XYZ file of C-alpha atoms in Angstrom:
412
model
C 158.410 -70.650 -79.587
C 156.666 -73.937 -79.118
C 158.065 -75.964 -76.169
C 155.781 -78.729 -75.519
C 152.966 -80.757 -77.074
C 149.575 -81.918 -75.751
C 147.844 -85.080 -76.584
C 144.206 -85.875 -77.108
C 143.150 -89.218 -78.559
C 140.067 -90.620 -80.158
C 139.245 -93.946 -81.974
C 138.057 -93.378 -85.533
C 137.636 -95.695 -88.439
C 139.838 -94.028 -91.075
C 143.472 -94.215 -90.833
C 145.355 -91.249 -92.326
C 147.878 -91.743 -94.906
C 151.538 -90.998 -94.231
C 152.134 -87.401 -95.031
C 154.348 -86.094 -92.443
C 157.931 -84.965 -93.226
C 159.594 -88.014 -91.810
C 162.824 -88.675 -93.749
C 163.590 -92.232 -94.259
C 165.410 -91.995 -97.653
C 166.703 -95.543 -97.706
C 163.242 -97.140 -97.249
C 161.666 -98.621 -100.273
C 164.477 -98.070 -102.628
C 164.941 -100.824 -105.332
C 168.636 -101.966 -105.437
C 170.153 -102.610 -108.761
C 173.053 -104.674 -107.623
C 176.676 -103.730 -108.169
C 177.502 -101.070 -110.851
C 178.457 -102.441 -114.332
C 177.489 -101.375 -117.824
C 174.000 -102.294 -118.854
C 173.874 -104.694 -121.845
C 172.817 -103.132 -125.014
C 171.634 -106.141 -127.056
C 169.506 -109.024 -126.101
C 171.315 -112.102 -124.893
C 170.962 -115.125 -127.051
C 169.878 -117.406 -124.233
C 166.077 -117.913 -123.965
C 164.561 -115.659 -121.282
C 162.199 -118.448 -120.289
C 165.138 -120.440 -119.199
C 167.309 -117.651 -117.732
C 168.453 -118.062 -114.185
C 167.749 -115.334 -111.646
C 170.761 -113.741 -109.858
C 171.986 -115.556 -106.714
C 174.187 -114.436 -103.868
C 177.061 -116.203 -105.593
C 176.430 -114.846 -109.051
C 174.745 -111.368 -109.350
C 174.771 -111.467 -113.112
C 171.294 -110.775 -114.364
C 170.395 -111.875 -117.663
C 167.258 -109.855 -117.895
C 169.126 -106.576 -117.265
C 168.901 -105.687 -120.983
C 165.132 -105.126 -120.503
C 165.945 -101.926 -118.547
C 166.077 -100.221 -121.814
C 162.464 -99.859 -121.765
C 161.891 -98.129 -125.085
C 164.400 -100.268 -127.235
C 162.946 -102.145 -130.349
C 164.227 -105.506 -129.136
C 162.753 -105.046 -125.625
C 159.414 -103.893 -126.860
C 159.383 -106.852 -129.376
C 160.200 -109.227 -126.479
C 157.294 -107.780 -124.372
C 154.949 -108.129 -127.267
C 155.947 -111.882 -127.370
C 155.307 -112.449 -123.785
C 151.977 -110.719 -124.080
C 151.017 -112.789 -127.066
C 151.972 -115.908 -125.096
C 149.900 -114.875 -122.111
C 146.869 -114.123 -124.124
C 147.047 -117.527 -125.854
C 147.169 -119.264 -122.369
C 144.531 -117.159 -120.505
C 142.531 -115.518 -123.131
C 142.159 -111.703 -124.028
C 141.244 -109.879 -120.810
C 138.982 -107.383 -122.437
C 136.748 -110.121 -123.462
C 136.068 -111.006 -119.827
C 132.996 -109.452 -118.047
C 135.343 -108.392 -114.934
C 137.394 -106.453 -117.371
C 134.545 -104.230 -118.410
C 133.212 -103.855 -114.800
C 136.688 -102.696 -113.642
C 137.241 -100.293 -116.504
C 133.828 -98.803 -115.858
C 134.724 -98.285 -112.350
C 138.187 -96.653 -113.149
C 136.681 -94.163 -115.734
C 133.483 -93.472 -113.722
C 132.801 -89.628 -113.341
C 131.525 -90.643 -109.820
C 134.948 -91.246 -108.612
C 135.884 -88.935 -105.726
C 138.208 -86.141 -107.056
C 140.880 -86.288 -104.490
C 142.851 -82.983 -103.702
C 146.524 -83.179 -104.206
C 147.184 -79.600 -103.321
C 145.783 -76.469 -101.887
C 147.532 -73.400 -103.344
C 146.274 -69.805 -103.010
C 142.924 -70.953 -101.808
C 142.437 -73.310 -104.847
C 141.990 -76.963 -104.604
C 144.073 -79.001 -107.269
C 142.960 -82.501 -108.546
C 144.511 -84.700 -111.255
C 141.825 -86.444 -113.202
C 141.621 -89.423 -115.647
C 138.593 -90.764 -117.332
C 137.576 -92.179 -120.763
C 137.946 -88.828 -122.373
C 141.048 -87.657 -120.537
C 143.188 -90.759 -120.778
C 146.471 -89.266 -120.019
C 144.787 -86.947 -117.674
C 144.081 -83.289 -116.841
C 145.321 -81.135 -113.798
C 142.537 -78.735 -112.737
C 141.488 -76.653 -109.932
C 138.518 -75.016 -108.130
C 137.400 -73.125 -104.964
C 136.356 -74.962 -101.822
C 132.817 -73.699 -102.344
C 132.905 -75.033 -105.788
C 134.488 -78.433 -104.595
C 131.588 -78.932 -102.137
C 128.954 -79.057 -104.959
C 127.700 -82.245 -106.512
C 129.163 -81.363 -109.750
C 131.988 -78.797 -109.334
C 132.975 -76.245 -112.201
C 136.662 -77.079 -112.636
C 139.230 -74.671 -114.111
C 141.595 -76.453 -116.533
C 145.290 -75.993 -115.661
C 147.079 -78.469 -117.658
C 145.772 -81.022 -120.339
C 148.145 -84.016 -120.771
C 146.194 -85.497 -123.586
C 146.657 -82.168 -125.519
C 150.193 -81.823 -124.564
C 150.947 -85.432 -125.736
C 149.115 -85.016 -129.033
C 151.123 -81.750 -129.728
C 154.430 -83.289 -128.885
C 153.932 -86.812 -130.084
C 154.900 -88.322 -126.736
C 152.547 -90.164 -124.310
C 153.195 -88.047 -121.234
C 152.549 -89.511 -117.793
C 151.787 -87.333 -114.775
C 154.586 -87.484 -112.192
C 153.313 -84.668 -109.777
C 154.223 -81.223 -108.810
C 156.801 -79.440 -106.509
C 155.678 -75.958 -105.458
C 157.864 -72.965 -104.693
C 156.834 -72.207 -101.083
C 158.048 -68.873 -99.897
C 155.796 -68.669 -96.822
C 152.144 -68.504 -95.999
C 151.868 -64.841 -96.879
C 153.388 -65.208 -100.375
C 151.314 -66.373 -103.282
C 152.401 -69.516 -104.772
C 152.655 -69.113 -108.499
C 155.358 -71.372 -109.525
C 155.709 -75.267 -109.514
C 157.983 -77.872 -111.049
C 155.988 -80.405 -112.974
C 157.347 -83.918 -113.423
C 156.361 -85.897 -116.591
C 157.481 -89.297 -117.809
C 157.570 -90.810 -121.293
C 155.160 -93.631 -121.115
C 155.390 -94.042 -117.541
C 159.177 -94.475 -117.393
C 161.083 -94.251 -114.082
C 162.941 -91.406 -115.633
C 161.200 -87.924 -115.894
C 161.576 -84.647 -117.316
C 160.899 -81.805 -115.041
C 159.763 -78.222 -116.269
C 158.721 -75.086 -114.406
C 155.190 -74.172 -114.630
C 153.353 -70.804 -114.129
C 150.023 -71.361 -112.193
C 148.769 -67.912 -113.079
C 149.387 -68.116 -116.826
C 148.562 -71.933 -116.831
C 151.686 -72.550 -118.992
C 155.193 -73.769 -118.941
C 157.960 -71.240 -118.459
C 160.175 -71.287 -121.429
C 164.023 -71.880 -120.845
C 164.593 -68.584 -122.886
C 162.576 -66.626 -120.310
C 164.522 -68.057 -117.314
C 162.505 -71.348 -116.714
C 163.991 -74.236 -115.033
C 163.949 -77.438 -117.181
C 165.759 -80.648 -116.151
C 166.623 -83.447 -118.726
C 165.109 -86.801 -118.590
C 166.729 -88.631 -115.627
C 165.834 -90.258 -112.238
C 166.330 -86.749 -110.742
C 165.574 -85.372 -107.348
C 164.842 -81.604 -106.771
C 163.250 -79.128 -104.764
C 163.249 -75.123 -104.562
C 165.766 -73.667 -102.349
C 164.430 -70.276 -103.140
C 162.792 -68.670 -106.207
C 165.829 -68.573 -108.028
C 167.708 -71.604 -106.907
C 167.047 -75.317 -107.160
C 168.684 -78.294 -105.115
C 169.136 -80.951 -107.839
C 170.605 -84.478 -107.977
C 170.644 -87.210 -110.424
C 171.077 -85.328 -113.741
C 174.911 -85.119 -113.688
C 175.898 -88.318 -115.196
C 176.935 -91.868 -114.086
C 179.929 -90.432 -112.104
C 177.408 -88.619 -109.711
C 175.380 -91.766 -109.193
C 175.755 -94.481 -106.388
C 176.362 -98.080 -107.150
C 172.583 -98.583 -106.503
C 171.781 -96.102 -109.200
C 170.595 -93.191 -107.319
C 171.897 -89.755 -106.847
C 175.223 -89.353 -104.916
C 175.383 -85.531 -104.897
C 173.237 -82.478 -104.336
C 173.948 -79.369 -106.558
C 172.545 -75.763 -106.420
C 171.475 -74.519 -109.910
C 170.821 -70.719 -110.189
C 168.224 -69.447 -112.510
C 169.482 -68.251 -115.744
C 172.539 -70.256 -115.809
C 173.226 -73.397 -117.605
C 172.907 -76.678 -115.741
C 176.503 -77.461 -116.268
C 177.457 -74.382 -114.111
C 175.607 -75.828 -111.075
C 177.611 -75.901 -107.920
C 178.174 -79.216 -105.982
C 177.182 -78.475 -102.266
C 177.093 -82.093 -100.815
C 178.047 -85.595 -101.830
C 178.193 -89.104 -100.414
C 180.143 -92.243 -101.207
C 179.956 -94.249 -104.302
C 178.862 -97.199 -101.973
C 175.940 -95.257 -100.476
C 172.639 -96.296 -101.455
C 171.276 -92.865 -102.097
C 172.238 -89.094 -101.332
C 169.849 -86.055 -101.215
C 168.950 -82.691 -99.836
C 165.929 -80.721 -99.205
C 164.959 -77.161 -98.173
C 161.460 -76.299 -96.890
C 159.333 -74.228 -94.567
C 157.499 -76.002 -91.767
C 154.935 -73.701 -90.103
C 157.122 -70.608 -90.522
C 160.359 -72.428 -89.563
C 163.052 -72.848 -92.337
C 164.951 -76.040 -92.557
C 167.521 -77.514 -94.817
C 168.245 -81.253 -94.457
C 170.851 -83.594 -96.205
C 171.111 -87.194 -95.898
C 173.129 -90.113 -96.978
C 171.492 -93.532 -97.087
C 174.393 -95.584 -95.928
C 172.597 -99.061 -96.273
C 168.954 -100.010 -96.880
C 168.091 -99.346 -93.255
C 170.692 -96.727 -92.027
C 171.328 -93.186 -92.846
C 173.233 -90.075 -91.656
C 171.654 -86.705 -91.553
C 172.742 -83.088 -91.376
C 170.261 -80.193 -90.527
C 170.508 -76.366 -90.870
C 167.960 -74.575 -88.950
C 167.314 -70.870 -90.167
C 170.592 -69.128 -90.464
C 172.437 -71.677 -88.193
C 175.382 -73.547 -89.545
C 175.149 -77.203 -90.712
C 175.385 -79.800 -88.173
C 174.894 -83.610 -87.883
C 171.732 -84.736 -86.351
C 172.935 -86.845 -83.193
C 170.482 -89.853 -83.543
C 170.913 -93.586 -84.188
C 171.866 -94.598 -87.708
C 168.714 -96.552 -88.152
C 166.323 -93.941 -86.867
C 164.165 -91.726 -88.998
C 163.949 -87.883 -88.682
C 161.444 -85.221 -89.449
C 159.989 -81.894 -88.148
C 156.749 -80.403 -87.098
C 156.887 -76.641 -86.586
C 159.881 -76.126 -84.119
C 159.878 -79.648 -83.111
C 162.375 -82.405 -84.290
C 160.773 -85.714 -84.679
C 162.697 -89.073 -84.232
C 161.288 -92.590 -84.984
C 163.382 -95.404 -83.684
C 164.096 -98.676 -85.016
C 166.155 -99.613 -82.158
C 166.235 -98.683 -78.500
C 167.854 -95.407 -77.660
C 168.273 -93.097 -74.507
C 165.826 -95.228 -72.540
C 163.129 -95.177 -75.276
C 162.219 -98.510 -77.181
C 162.217 -99.368 -80.766
C 159.250 -98.162 -82.454
C 158.935 -95.086 -80.253
C 158.184 -91.530 -81.863
C 160.060 -88.812 -79.990
C 159.901 -85.043 -80.151
C 162.524 -82.364 -79.022
C 162.789 -78.706 -79.570
C 164.975 -78.414 -82.865
C 167.131 -75.548 -81.546
C 167.853 -77.170 -78.178
C 168.454 -80.587 -79.401
C 170.941 -79.498 -82.156
C 172.817 -77.326 -79.573
C 172.908 -79.960 -76.883
C 176.396 -81.022 -75.794
C 175.819 -84.683 -74.907
C 173.310 -87.499 -74.910
C 172.285 -86.498 -71.160
C 171.403 -83.113 -72.326
C 169.538 -84.262 -75.479
C 167.523 -87.075 -73.461
C 166.200 -84.318 -71.110
C 164.588 -82.668 -74.045
C 162.800 -85.635 -75.606
C 159.064 -86.099 -75.277
C 157.703 -89.499 -76.294
C 154.782 -88.912 -78.551
C 154.297 -92.687 -78.994
C 155.559 -95.690 -77.132
C 154.797 -99.213 -78.495
C 153.320 -101.843 -76.295
C 153.009 -105.638 -76.817
C 149.630 -104.892 -78.624
C 150.108 -101.479 -79.992
C 152.394 -100.088 -82.802
C 152.713 -97.004 -84.696
C 151.176 -97.633 -88.248
C 151.576 -94.116 -89.884
C 151.449 -90.526 -89.365
C 150.170 -87.434 -91.197
C 149.512 -83.657 -90.297
C 147.138 -80.937 -90.647
C 147.801 -77.217 -90.172
C 147.637 -77.503 -86.355
C 147.787 -81.204 -85.549
C 150.236 -83.981 -85.860
C 147.956 -87.132 -86.194
C 149.310 -90.657 -85.416
C 147.599 -93.828 -86.773
C 148.131 -96.522 -83.984
C 147.145 -100.112 -84.486
C 146.056 -101.404 -81.167
C 144.776 -105.061 -81.091
C 144.126 -104.792 -84.856
C 142.041 -101.687 -84.311
C 143.053 -98.305 -85.607
C 143.163 -95.366 -83.354
C 144.209 -91.944 -84.259
C 146.019 -89.764 -81.608
C 146.340 -86.062 -82.227
C 149.131 -83.907 -80.964
C 148.900 -80.107 -80.874
C 151.753 -77.617 -80.238
C 150.886 -75.421 -77.210
C 151.687 -71.691 -77.491
C 153.829 -70.253 -74.727
């Protein structure tokens, strides 16, 4: 079991992107106001003269535009586009437009790797030929070549032409059964024309095809859903059970377990929050051999409550401040503070053995387990974090200069 961490730091030019499992479910959510039925027809008032909502009157005269595929809504957008073109000219006639389009469609773009599964490197690619995009893969040796030979996995242009729907890529969610088990199933998100709502279907990476529902494949209807695999035959799902299971802010209010081969209507509710919560969710995942299940309620935009299940242990609340964020790295629980706690200042990142921290009886016992991985100063703040197989990498901004600090668990 890992019990402590060692720090080495080095100043480098590249700041890593945030990729660590740090759960801040309320951050970045767009609130829709109080729950009330959406208008189904365009209001008679001129949209140009429409007043925006105020604290005294939350009525939004533009709310009818949320029905993004409605004829009246599309007609209104076309009118605004025509007005804009009349005022500023056709963008495609400008030299800058052509230069930017050439850059976006260039074959010389770096093919960024989104996932590495079974030793294959996956990339989602768009260019002038693949307008909707293709999902492809290759080996590491092939990727290192100037012109890799990619294997096509999924062609969204072909899928769109076949179905008559302009599908937009929304990402993949893999079934992770551990480092020694081949990963051959993923859930793929697709949206119609880039809508916030997505359909989600199970995909076989070996067959390079969607798994039909009649063959036991999972398929979620179009919705602002959240999901992950709990195991090979179970999904944790939210956001697809009707308005009664959504919060006033328009996000999932509950978590359901859906077993393979059963109707979605027979899924079992395993967790729920309040209607007034911003959002509610749950995850199950493996972190360097450790199995975690986490549930959260976003109580407000900046506060949340968490419950954690480590391995076969029982569910238990995570005893941290309501405005703190939580994550994991191997056997360590990571806590990012927004306010001072147990002698550590706001902005600090702390680590503690997950088993010991969850089993501690009081704050004194928990405090003794905490190791500060980052403590802010007057000139230095934590900007972001990411992870590799063996390292937790912190991107720190010190006097407007980025410095990356590397933490590595020590084996006993």
